[in-house]
PDB file of C-alpha atoms in Angstrom:
ATOM      1  CA  ALA B1330     114.841  81.946  59.085  1.00  0.00           C
ATOM      2  CA  GLN B1331     117.783  80.512  61.054  1.00  0.00           C
ATOM      3  CA  THR B1332     116.133  80.942  64.442  1.00  0.00           C
ATOM      4  CA  GLU B1333     112.815  79.535  63.147  1.00  0.00           C
ATOM      5  CA  PRO B1334     113.725  76.899  60.525  1.00  0.00           C
ATOM      6  CA  LEU B1335     110.955  75.493  58.372  1.00  0.00           C
ATOM      7  CA  ARG B1336     109.526  72.340  59.848  1.00  0.00           C
ATOM      8  CA  PRO B1337     107.934  69.547  57.874  1.00  0.00           C
ATOM      9  CA  THR B1338     104.177  69.418  58.218  1.00  0.00           C
ATOM     10  CA  GLN B1339     102.317  66.691  60.029  1.00  0.00           C
ATOM     11  CA  GLN B1340     101.329  65.230  56.661  1.00  0.00           C
ATOM     12  CA  GLU B1341     104.934  65.277  55.357  1.00  0.00           C
ATOM     13  CA  ILE B1342     106.150  63.471  58.461  1.00  0.00           C
ATOM     14  CA  LEU B1343     103.425  60.847  58.215  1.00  0.00           C
ATOM     15  CA  LEU B1344     104.059  60.277  54.510  1.00  0.00           C
ATOM     16  CA  GLY B1345     107.758  59.798  55.261  1.00  0.00           C
ATOM     17  CA  VAL B1346     107.009  57.220  57.962  1.00  0.00           C
ATOM     18  CA  LEU B1347     104.525  55.362  55.745  1.00  0.00           C
ATOM     19  CA  ALA B1348     107.007  55.222  52.862  1.00  0.00           C
ATOM     20  CA  THR B1349     109.950  54.199  55.050  1.00  0.00           C
ATOM     21  CA  PHE B1350     108.069  51.365  56.747  1.00  0.00           C
ATOM     22  CA  ARG B1351     105.972  50.496  53.673  1.00  0.00           C
ATOM     23  CA  ILE B1352     102.666  50.517  55.522  1.00  0.00           C
ATOM     24  CA  THR B1353      99.318  52.250  55.170  1.00  0.00           C
ATOM     25  CA  GLU B1354      98.049  54.993  57.422  1.00  0.00           C
ATOM     26  CA  ARG B1355      95.430  52.571  58.770  1.00  0.00           C
ATOM     27  CA  GLN B1356      98.198  50.130  59.734  1.00  0.00           C
ATOM     28  CA  LEU B1357     100.156  52.954  61.364  1.00  0.00           C
ATOM     29  CA  TRP B1358      97.337  54.136  63.630  1.00  0.00           C
ATOM     30  CA  ALA B1359      96.216  50.543  64.325  1.00  0.00           C
ATOM     31  CA  ARG B1360      99.775  50.056  65.653  1.00  0.00           C
ATOM     32  CA  GLU B1361     100.321  46.997  63.483  1.00  0.00           C
ATOM     33  CA  CYS B1362     103.955  48.062  63.154  1.00  0.00           C
ATOM     34  CA  GLN B1363     105.157  49.325  66.539  1.00  0.00           C
ATOM     35  CA  PRO B1364     108.463  50.751  65.237  1.00  0.00           C
ATOM     36  CA  ALA B1365     106.542  52.814  62.656  1.00  0.00           C
ATOM     37  CA  PHE B1366     104.016  53.981  65.253  1.00  0.00           C
ATOM     38  CA  GLN B1367     106.707  55.008  67.714  1.00  0.00           C
ATOM     39  CA  THR B1368     108.726  56.706  64.990  1.00  0.00           C
ATOM     40  CA  ALA B1369     105.690  58.697  63.859  1.00  0.00           C
ATOM     41  CA  VAL B1370     104.877  59.791  67.406  1.00  0.00           C
ATOM     42  CA  TYR B1371     108.476  60.788  68.059  1.00  0.00           C
ATOM     43  CA  LEU B1372     108.879  62.729  64.816  1.00  0.00           C
ATOM     44  CA  LEU B1373     105.563  64.537  65.214  1.00  0.00           C
ATOM     45  CA  ARG B1374     106.803  65.800  68.604  1.00  0.00           C
ATOM     46  CA  ARG B1375     110.514  66.321  67.892  1.00  0.00           C
ATOM     47  CA  VAL B1376     110.505  67.396  64.237  1.00  0.00           C
ATOM     48  CA  GLY B1377     106.968  68.669  63.767  1.00  0.00           C
ATOM     49  CA  ASN B1378     106.948  70.293  67.211  1.00  0.00           C
ATOM     50  CA  LEU B1379     103.298  69.359  67.684  1.00  0.00           C
ATOM     51  CA  PRO B1380     101.898  69.754  71.202  1.00  0.00           C
ATOM     52  CA  LEU B1381     101.969  66.661  73.372  1.00  0.00           C
ATOM     53  CA  ARG B1382      98.188  66.583  73.722  1.00  0.00           C
ATOM     54  CA  ARG B1383      97.683  66.850  69.971  1.00  0.00           C
ATOM     55  CA  VAL B1384     100.022  63.918  69.265  1.00  0.00           C
ATOM     56  CA  ALA B1385      98.319  61.905  72.006  1.00  0.00           C
ATOM     57  CA  ALA B1386      94.873  62.579  70.543  1.00  0.00           C
ATOM     58  CA  LEU B1387      96.031  61.830  67.008  1.00  0.00           C
ATOM     59  CA  SER B1388      97.662  58.550  68.007  1.00  0.00           C
ATOM     60  CA  GLY B1389      94.986  57.403  70.429  1.00  0.00           C
ATOM     61  CA  VAL B1390      97.280  57.000  73.435  1.00  0.00           C
ATOM     62  CA  SER B1391      97.813  59.041  76.595  1.00  0.00           C
ATOM     63  CA  SER B1392     100.187  61.972  76.893  1.00  0.00           C
ATOM     64  CA  ALA B1393     102.175  59.900  79.378  1.00  0.00           C
ATOM     65  CA  ARG B1394     102.628  57.154  76.764  1.00  0.00           C
ATOM     66  CA  ILE B1395     103.886  59.732  74.243  1.00  0.00           C
ATOM     67  CA  SER B1396     106.448  60.911  76.801  1.00  0.00           C
ATOM     68  CA  ILE B1397     107.559  57.317  77.433  1.00  0.00           C
ATOM     69  CA  ILE B1398     108.053  56.750  73.698  1.00  0.00           C
ATOM     70  CA  GLN B1399     110.085  59.953  73.435  1.00  0.00           C
ATOM     71  CA  ARG B1400     112.323  59.024  76.369  1.00  0.00           C
ATOM     72  CA  ARG B1401     112.861  55.497  75.040  1.00  0.00           C
ATOM     73  CA  ILE B1402     113.927  56.751  71.626  1.00  0.00           C
ATOM     74  CA  GLU B1403     116.107  59.510  73.042  1.00  0.00           C
ATOM     75  CA  SER B1404     117.884  56.963  75.218  1.00  0.00           C
ATOM     76  CA  GLY B1405     118.995  55.120  72.102  1.00  0.00           C
ATOM     77  CA  ASN B1406     116.241  52.541  71.653  1.00  0.00           C
ATOM     78  CA  GLY B1407     115.110  53.613  68.196  1.00  0.00           C
ATOM     79  CA  CYS B1408     115.050  51.607  64.982  1.00  0.00           C
ATOM     80  CA  GLY B1409     116.649  51.790  61.547  1.00  0.00           C
ATOM     81  CA  GLY B1410     113.672  53.572  60.024  1.00  0.00           C
ATOM     82  CA  LEU B1411     113.935  56.294  62.629  1.00  0.00           C
ATOM     83  CA  ASP B1412     117.620  56.823  61.873  1.00  0.00           C
ATOM     84  CA  GLU B1413     116.854  57.249  58.178  1.00  0.00           C
ATOM     85  CA  LEU B1414     114.053  59.738  58.812  1.00  0.00           C
ATOM     86  CA  MET B1415     116.048  61.724  61.372  1.00  0.00           C
ATOM     87  CA  SER B1416     118.817  62.108  58.802  1.00  0.00           C
ATOM     88  CA  ARG B1417     116.267  63.308  56.252  1.00  0.00           C
ATOM     89  CA  TYR B1418     115.009  65.954  58.661  1.00  0.00           C
ATOM     90  CA  SER B1419     118.507  66.857  59.915  1.00  0.00           C
ATOM     91  CA  VAL B1420     117.668  65.964  63.496  1.00  0.00           C
ATOM     92  CA  ARG B1421     120.540  65.133  65.779  1.00  0.00           C
ATOM     93  CA  PRO B1422     119.966  62.571  68.529  1.00  0.00           C
ATOM     94  CA  SER B1423     119.256  64.107  71.899  1.00  0.00           C
ATOM     95  CA  LYS B1424     122.082  64.153  74.416  1.00  0.00           C
ATOM     96  CA  SER B1425     119.681  63.465  77.265  1.00  0.00           C
ATOM     97  CA  PRO B1426     120.817  61.023  79.960  1.00  0.00           C
ATOM     98  CA  HIS B1427     119.789  57.379  79.812  1.00  0.00           C
ATOM     99  CA  TRP B1428     116.859  56.916  82.177  1.00  0.00           C
TER     100      TRP B1428
END
């Protein structure tokens, strides 16, 4: 259990993002709230450990765009909603270099 901790499901992550940003799922995927969209993409990859291609297909953007969002957030350009959700999921910020 310690080497393979339970991960929140895709649905749990999305519900958390929707509640935190107070938006609907339609608004999320329509990218009406960019911070919410980027947070969802990041958490689906980092917390949910979903494959890059799956997150790209789900979000309607390219795999390259998903990678850009991940790098931007890991370099410290996240938002308050992300910080709250990362605390909820016990995710520590990446120590990757600033690109």
